Amino acid sequence: MRTAQQASLPLLAFTALVAMFMLAPIALSVAAGLVNNYSTGLASGFTTRWLMEVWELYGDTVGWSLGLALLCVLGNLVLGVPCAYALARSRSRAARLFEELLTLPVAVPGLASALALILAYGQLSGFRRSFAFILVGHMVFTLPFMVRTVGAAFQRQELRALEEAARSLGASFAQRFLGVLVPAVLPAIVAGSLMVFTLSAGEFNLTWMLHTPLTRTLPVGLADSYASMRIEIGSAYTLIFLAVILPVLWGLQALATLIEKHHAT
């Protein structure tokens, strides 16, 4: 036992060094948003003036980003879960081809996907100027993650047997799908939703191409603050971004853990 513990110490030390290497830039950025002058450092004293200024200039992006990410999750639930079931149950070549095409937005740069959406639907001026246009872009980008995650769960052999048993007992498709299958793959649905929310909340390339001055999101505002403001303001924006997004992510992760424990028992 003691030998195993001694052998694990180098791995723990290496993991701690990697964690410090990854977290140090974030910590420095957050600290830069809480000091009066970044070039002077902590000697300039702490302040919240930069946070107040960021909130005054970009506070509206917080609600829009959270709403956009939540709507993206909802859209993925409505479209992605049935699509995942259909692809998991189909054995045709067309279904396999569609599944491969579905992953193209992940491989194609976000700017290229955004340009394609503008070319296809940009002439619809009302649609182009709305958040619905950005939502469509986020849906195109995130849908493959939901479909792949939930589709893998639908393909389990025990679920096929469970579905056949429900069919033999006279259950309709809606009863089988909503009453049997969806509860069985609920952990995968929650995991996919968490992934979709994270990707949507942090998506910049596609959003930057699709946004207008009236439809800015948190990442777009963050880029704007870094490009046109003081470094302290950009760092304060980073702090606000973390303060808004992290509690939501932790809440979703706690929900996912609770659901997994419930299904495990």
Short mmCIF file of C-alpha atoms in Angstrom, two decimals:
data_model
loop_
_atom_site.label_atom_id
_atom_site.label_comp_id
_atom_site.label_asym_id
_atom_site.label_seq_id
_atom_site.Cartn_x
_atom_site.Cartn_y
_atom_site.Cartn_z
CA MET A 1 0.00 0.00 0.00
CA ARG A 2 2.77 2.40 0.93
CA THR A 3 4.60 1.61 -2.32
CA ALA A 4 1.50 2.40 -4.36
CA GLN A 5 1.07 5.71 -2.54
CA GLN A 6 4.70 6.62 -3.12
CA ALA A 7 4.37 5.77 -6.82
CA SER A 8 1.33 8.04 -7.12
CA LEU A 9 3.07 11.08 -5.63
CA PRO A 10 4.93 11.99 -8.86
CA LEU A 11 1.66 11.72 -10.80
CA LEU A 12 -0.09 13.98 -8.29
CA ALA A 13 2.74 16.49 -8.47
CA PHE A 14 2.66 16.44 -12.27
CA THR A 15 -1.13 16.91 -12.27
CA ALA A 16 -0.79 19.85 -9.87
CA LEU A 17 1.83 21.48 -12.11
CA VAL A 18 -0.38 21.06 -15.20
CA ALA A 19 -3.37 22.50 -13.32
CA MET A 20 -1.30 25.49 -12.15
CA PHE A 21 0.00 26.05 -15.69
CA MET A 22 -3.55 26.09 -17.06
CA LEU A 23 -5.15 28.17 -14.29
CA ALA A 24 -2.39 30.76 -13.85
CA PRO A 25 -3.37 32.81 -16.96
CA ILE A 26 -7.00 32.92 -15.82
CA ALA A 27 -5.98 33.99 -12.32
CA LEU A 28 -3.74 36.74 -13.68
CA SER A 29 -6.47 37.97 -16.01
CA VAL A 30 -8.98 38.10 -13.17
CA ALA A 31 -6.49 39.93 -10.95
CA ALA A 32 -5.85 42.49 -13.71
CA GLY A 33 -9.54 43.40 -13.65
CA LEU A 34 -9.47 44.14 -9.93
CA VAL A 35 -6.49 46.52 -9.71
CA ASN A 36 -6.40 50.23 -10.48
CA ASN A 37 -3.49 49.92 -12.89
CA TYR A 38 -2.27 46.66 -14.41
CA SER A 39 1.22 47.96 -15.19
CA THR A 40 1.69 48.94 -11.54
CA GLY A 41 0.22 45.71 -10.23
CA LEU A 42 -1.13 45.11 -6.73
CA ALA A 43 0.66 48.22 -5.50
CA SER A 44 -1.95 50.35 -7.29
CA GLY A 45 -4.65 48.94 -5.02
CA PHE A 46 -7.84 46.99 -5.62
CA THR A 47 -10.97 48.44 -7.20
CA THR A 48 -14.33 47.45 -8.65
CA ARG A 49 -14.52 50.44 -11.00
CA TRP A 50 -13.65 48.33 -14.03
CA LEU A 51 -16.40 45.84 -13.19
CA MET A 52 -18.90 48.69 -12.94
CA GLU A 53 -17.74 50.10 -16.27
CA VAL A 54 -17.97 46.73 -18.00
CA TRP A 55 -21.46 46.17 -16.64
CA GLU A 56 -22.55 49.60 -17.85
CA LEU A 57 -21.16 49.03 -21.35
CA TYR A 58 -21.81 45.33 -21.86
CA GLY A 59 -24.30 44.26 -19.19
CA ASP A 60 -26.98 43.54 -21.79
CA THR A 61 -24.82 40.79 -23.32
CA VAL A 62 -25.17 38.66 -20.17
CA GLY A 63 -28.89 38.03 -20.44
CA TRP A 64 -28.75 37.60 -24.21
CA SER A 65 -25.95 35.02 -23.97
CA LEU A 66 -27.64 32.99 -21.24
CA GLY A 67 -30.97 33.11 -23.07
CA LEU A 68 -29.31 32.13 -26.34
CA ALA A 69 -27.50 29.18 -24.75
CA LEU A 70 -30.67 27.95 -23.01
CA LEU A 71 -32.71 28.26 -26.22
CA CYS A 72 -29.97 26.36 -28.02
CA VAL A 73 -30.27 23.56 -25.45
CA LEU A 74 -34.06 23.55 -25.85
CA GLY A 75 -33.78 23.42 -29.64
CA ASN A 76 -31.33 20.55 -29.41
CA LEU A 77 -33.71 18.64 -27.15
CA VAL A 78 -36.62 19.13 -29.55
CA LEU A 79 -34.64 18.31 -32.72
CA GLY A 80 -31.59 16.40 -31.58
CA VAL A 81 -33.13 13.69 -29.40
CA PRO A 82 -35.65 12.46 -32.04
CA CYS A 83 -32.93 12.71 -34.69
CA ALA A 84 -30.58 10.66 -32.52
CA TYR A 85 -33.25 7.97 -32.11
CA ALA A 86 -33.99 7.85 -35.83
CA LEU A 87 -30.31 7.49 -36.73
CA ALA A 88 -29.73 4.89 -34.02
CA ARG A 89 -32.58 2.71 -35.25
CA SER A 90 -32.01 3.10 -38.99
CA ARG A 91 -29.61 0.77 -40.78
CA SER A 92 -29.81 2.43 -44.20
CA ARG A 93 -26.84 3.95 -45.98
CA ALA A 94 -28.74 7.21 -46.30
CA ALA A 95 -28.92 7.47 -42.49
CA ARG A 96 -25.18 6.84 -42.20
CA LEU A 97 -24.51 9.48 -44.87
CA PHE A 98 -26.76 11.98 -43.11
CA GLU A 99 -24.97 11.30 -39.84
CA GLU A 100 -21.62 12.06 -41.46
CA LEU A 101 -22.96 15.23 -43.07
CA LEU A 102 -24.35 16.30 -39.71
CA THR A 103 -20.82 16.50 -38.30
CA LEU A 104 -19.53 18.82 -41.06
CA PRO A 105 -20.22 22.05 -39.10
CA VAL A 106 -17.85 20.76 -36.41
CA ALA A 107 -15.00 20.26 -38.90
CA VAL A 108 -15.67 23.42 -40.93
CA PRO A 109 -14.41 26.69 -39.37
CA GLY A 110 -17.14 28.73 -37.71
CA LEU A 111 -16.51 31.68 -40.01
CA ALA A 112 -17.18 29.49 -43.06
CA SER A 113 -20.41 28.16 -41.55
CA ALA A 114 -21.51 31.70 -40.71
CA LEU A 115 -20.75 32.89 -44.23
CA ALA A 116 -22.83 30.02 -45.65
CA LEU A 117 -25.77 31.03 -43.44
CA ILE A 118 -25.45 34.66 -44.53
CA LEU A 119 -25.39 33.68 -48.20
CA ALA A 120 -28.42 31.44 -47.77
CA TYR A 121 -30.62 33.55 -45.47
CA GLY A 122 -28.96 36.97 -45.25
CA GLN A 123 -31.46 38.54 -47.65
CA LEU A 124 -34.20 38.03 -45.04
CA SER A 125 -33.45 41.34 -43.33
CA GLY A 126 -35.72 40.85 -40.32
CA PHE A 127 -34.30 37.40 -39.67
CA ARG A 128 -30.74 38.56 -40.30
CA ARG A 129 -30.95 41.31 -37.65
CA SER A 130 -32.49 39.10 -34.96
CA PHE A 131 -31.06 36.78 -32.34
CA ALA A 132 -32.92 33.96 -34.10
CA PHE A 133 -30.27 34.11 -36.82
CA ILE A 134 -27.49 33.55 -34.29
CA LEU A 135 -29.56 30.82 -32.64
CA VAL A 136 -29.78 28.96 -35.96
CA GLY A 137 -26.00 29.21 -36.30
CA HIS A 138 -25.50 27.85 -32.79
CA MET A 139 -27.95 25.04 -33.49
CA VAL A 140 -26.07 24.06 -36.64
CA PHE A 141 -22.81 23.99 -34.68
CA THR A 142 -24.03 22.18 -31.54
CA LEU A 143 -26.58 19.71 -32.93
CA PRO A 144 -23.96 17.06 -33.86
CA PHE A 145 -22.79 16.89 -30.23
CA MET A 146 -26.29 16.23 -28.93
CA VAL A 147 -27.09 13.70 -31.66
CA ARG A 148 -23.85 11.73 -31.20
CA THR A 149 -24.10 11.70 -27.39
CA VAL A 150 -27.75 10.62 -27.21
CA GLY A 151 -27.52 8.37 -30.28
CA ALA A 152 -24.81 6.26 -28.63
CA ALA A 153 -27.15 5.74 -25.65
CA PHE A 154 -30.09 4.76 -27.89
CA GLN A 155 -27.95 2.07 -29.57
CA ARG A 156 -27.56 -0.01 -26.40
CA GLN A 157 -28.91 -3.52 -26.90
CA GLU A 158 -30.83 -3.54 -23.62
CA LEU A 159 -32.82 -0.52 -24.80
CA ARG A 160 -33.73 -2.30 -28.02
CA ALA A 161 -35.01 -5.24 -25.98
CA LEU A 162 -36.89 -2.90 -23.64
CA GLU A 163 -38.51 -1.16 -26.58
CA GLU A 164 -39.55 -4.48 -28.14
CA ALA A 165 -41.06 -5.56 -24.82
CA ALA A 166 -43.08 -2.34 -24.61
CA ARG A 167 -44.20 -2.80 -28.23
CA SER A 168 -45.35 -6.37 -27.53
CA LEU A 169 -47.44 -5.09 -24.62
CA GLY A 170 -49.28 -2.72 -26.95
CA ALA A 171 -47.53 0.56 -26.15
CA SER A 172 -47.77 3.19 -28.88
CA PHE A 173 -44.66 4.84 -30.32
CA ALA A 174 -45.21 7.97 -28.20
CA GLN A 175 -45.59 5.84 -25.08
CA ARG A 176 -42.45 3.86 -25.90
CA PHE A 177 -40.38 6.90 -26.79
CA LEU A 178 -41.46 9.32 -24.04
CA GLY A 179 -42.30 6.82 -21.32
CA VAL A 180 -39.58 4.20 -21.78
CA LEU A 181 -36.67 5.32 -23.95
CA VAL A 182 -36.24 8.97 -22.99
CA PRO A 183 -36.12 8.24 -19.23
CA ALA A 184 -33.61 5.46 -19.92
CA VAL A 185 -31.21 7.78 -21.79
CA LEU A 186 -31.82 10.78 -19.55
CA PRO A 187 -28.20 10.87 -18.27
CA ALA A 188 -26.96 11.06 -21.87
CA ILE A 189 -29.48 13.81 -22.64
CA VAL A 190 -28.29 15.84 -19.65
CA ALA A 191 -24.65 15.30 -20.63
CA GLY A 192 -25.43 16.44 -24.17
CA SER A 193 -27.32 19.48 -22.85
CA LEU A 194 -24.36 20.44 -20.68
CA MET A 195 -22.05 20.18 -23.69
CA VAL A 196 -24.41 22.22 -25.87
CA PHE A 197 -24.79 24.96 -23.25
CA THR A 198 -21.02 25.21 -22.78
CA LEU A 199 -20.33 25.38 -26.51
CA SER A 200 -23.07 27.92 -27.17
CA ALA A 201 -22.13 30.19 -24.26
CA GLY A 202 -18.48 30.33 -25.35
CA GLU A 203 -18.88 30.31 -29.14
CA PHE A 204 -17.15 33.29 -30.73
CA ASN A 205 -16.11 32.71 -34.38
CA LEU A 206 -19.56 31.94 -35.74
CA THR A 207 -21.26 34.49 -33.49
CA TRP A 208 -18.84 37.26 -34.41
CA MET A 209 -19.70 36.80 -38.08
CA LEU A 210 -23.47 36.67 -37.51
CA HIS A 211 -23.95 39.33 -34.83
CA THR A 212 -25.06 42.92 -35.29
CA PRO A 213 -24.45 45.87 -32.91
CA LEU A 214 -27.78 45.06 -31.28
CA THR A 215 -27.20 41.32 -30.96
CA ARG A 216 -23.87 41.06 -29.15
CA THR A 217 -23.16 38.09 -26.89
CA LEU A 218 -20.71 37.70 -24.02
CA PRO A 219 -17.79 36.38 -26.15
CA VAL A 220 -18.29 39.07 -28.80
CA GLY A 221 -18.40 41.78 -26.14
CA LEU A 222 -15.30 40.30 -24.54
CA ALA A 223 -13.39 40.50 -27.82
CA ASP A 224 -14.60 44.06 -28.33
CA SER A 225 -13.48 45.10 -24.86
CA TYR A 226 -10.02 43.61 -25.36
CA ALA A 227 -9.64 45.25 -28.77
CA SER A 228 -10.86 48.76 -27.96
CA MET A 229 -10.60 49.27 -24.19
CA ARG A 230 -7.97 49.16 -21.45
CA ILE A 231 -6.54 45.79 -20.45
CA GLU A 232 -8.19 46.22 -17.03
CA ILE A 233 -11.63 46.44 -18.66
CA GLY A 234 -11.05 43.36 -20.77
CA SER A 235 -9.88 41.45 -17.69
CA ALA A 236 -12.88 42.67 -15.67
CA TYR A 237 -15.09 41.40 -18.50
CA THR A 238 -13.39 38.01 -18.18
CA LEU A 239 -14.24 37.99 -14.47
CA ILE A 240 -17.89 38.78 -15.20
CA PHE A 241 -17.96 36.08 -17.87
CA LEU A 242 -16.68 33.51 -15.37
CA ALA A 243 -19.03 34.73 -12.64
CA VAL A 244 -22.04 34.34 -14.94
CA ILE A 245 -21.17 31.08 -16.72
CA LEU A 246 -19.53 28.98 -14.01
CA PRO A 247 -22.52 28.85 -11.59
CA VAL A 248 -24.78 27.71 -14.42
CA LEU A 249 -22.30 25.04 -15.47
CA TRP A 250 -21.88 23.84 -11.90
CA GLY A 251 -25.64 23.66 -11.51
CA LEU A 252 -26.02 21.61 -14.69
CA GLN A 253 -23.19 19.30 -13.62
CA ALA A 254 -24.82 18.82 -10.22
CA LEU A 255 -28.09 17.98 -11.97
CA ALA A 256 -26.29 15.49 -14.22
CA THR A 257 -24.65 13.83 -11.22
CA LEU A 258 -27.99 13.63 -9.38
CA ILE A 259 -29.69 12.04 -12.39
CA GLU A 260 -26.85 9.52 -12.85
CA LYS A 261 -27.06 8.51 -9.17
CA HIS A 262 -30.84 8.17 -9.41
CA HIS A 263 -30.58 5.94 -12.48
CA ALA A 264 -27.76 3.92 -10.93
CA THR A 265 -30.01 3.01 -8.02
#
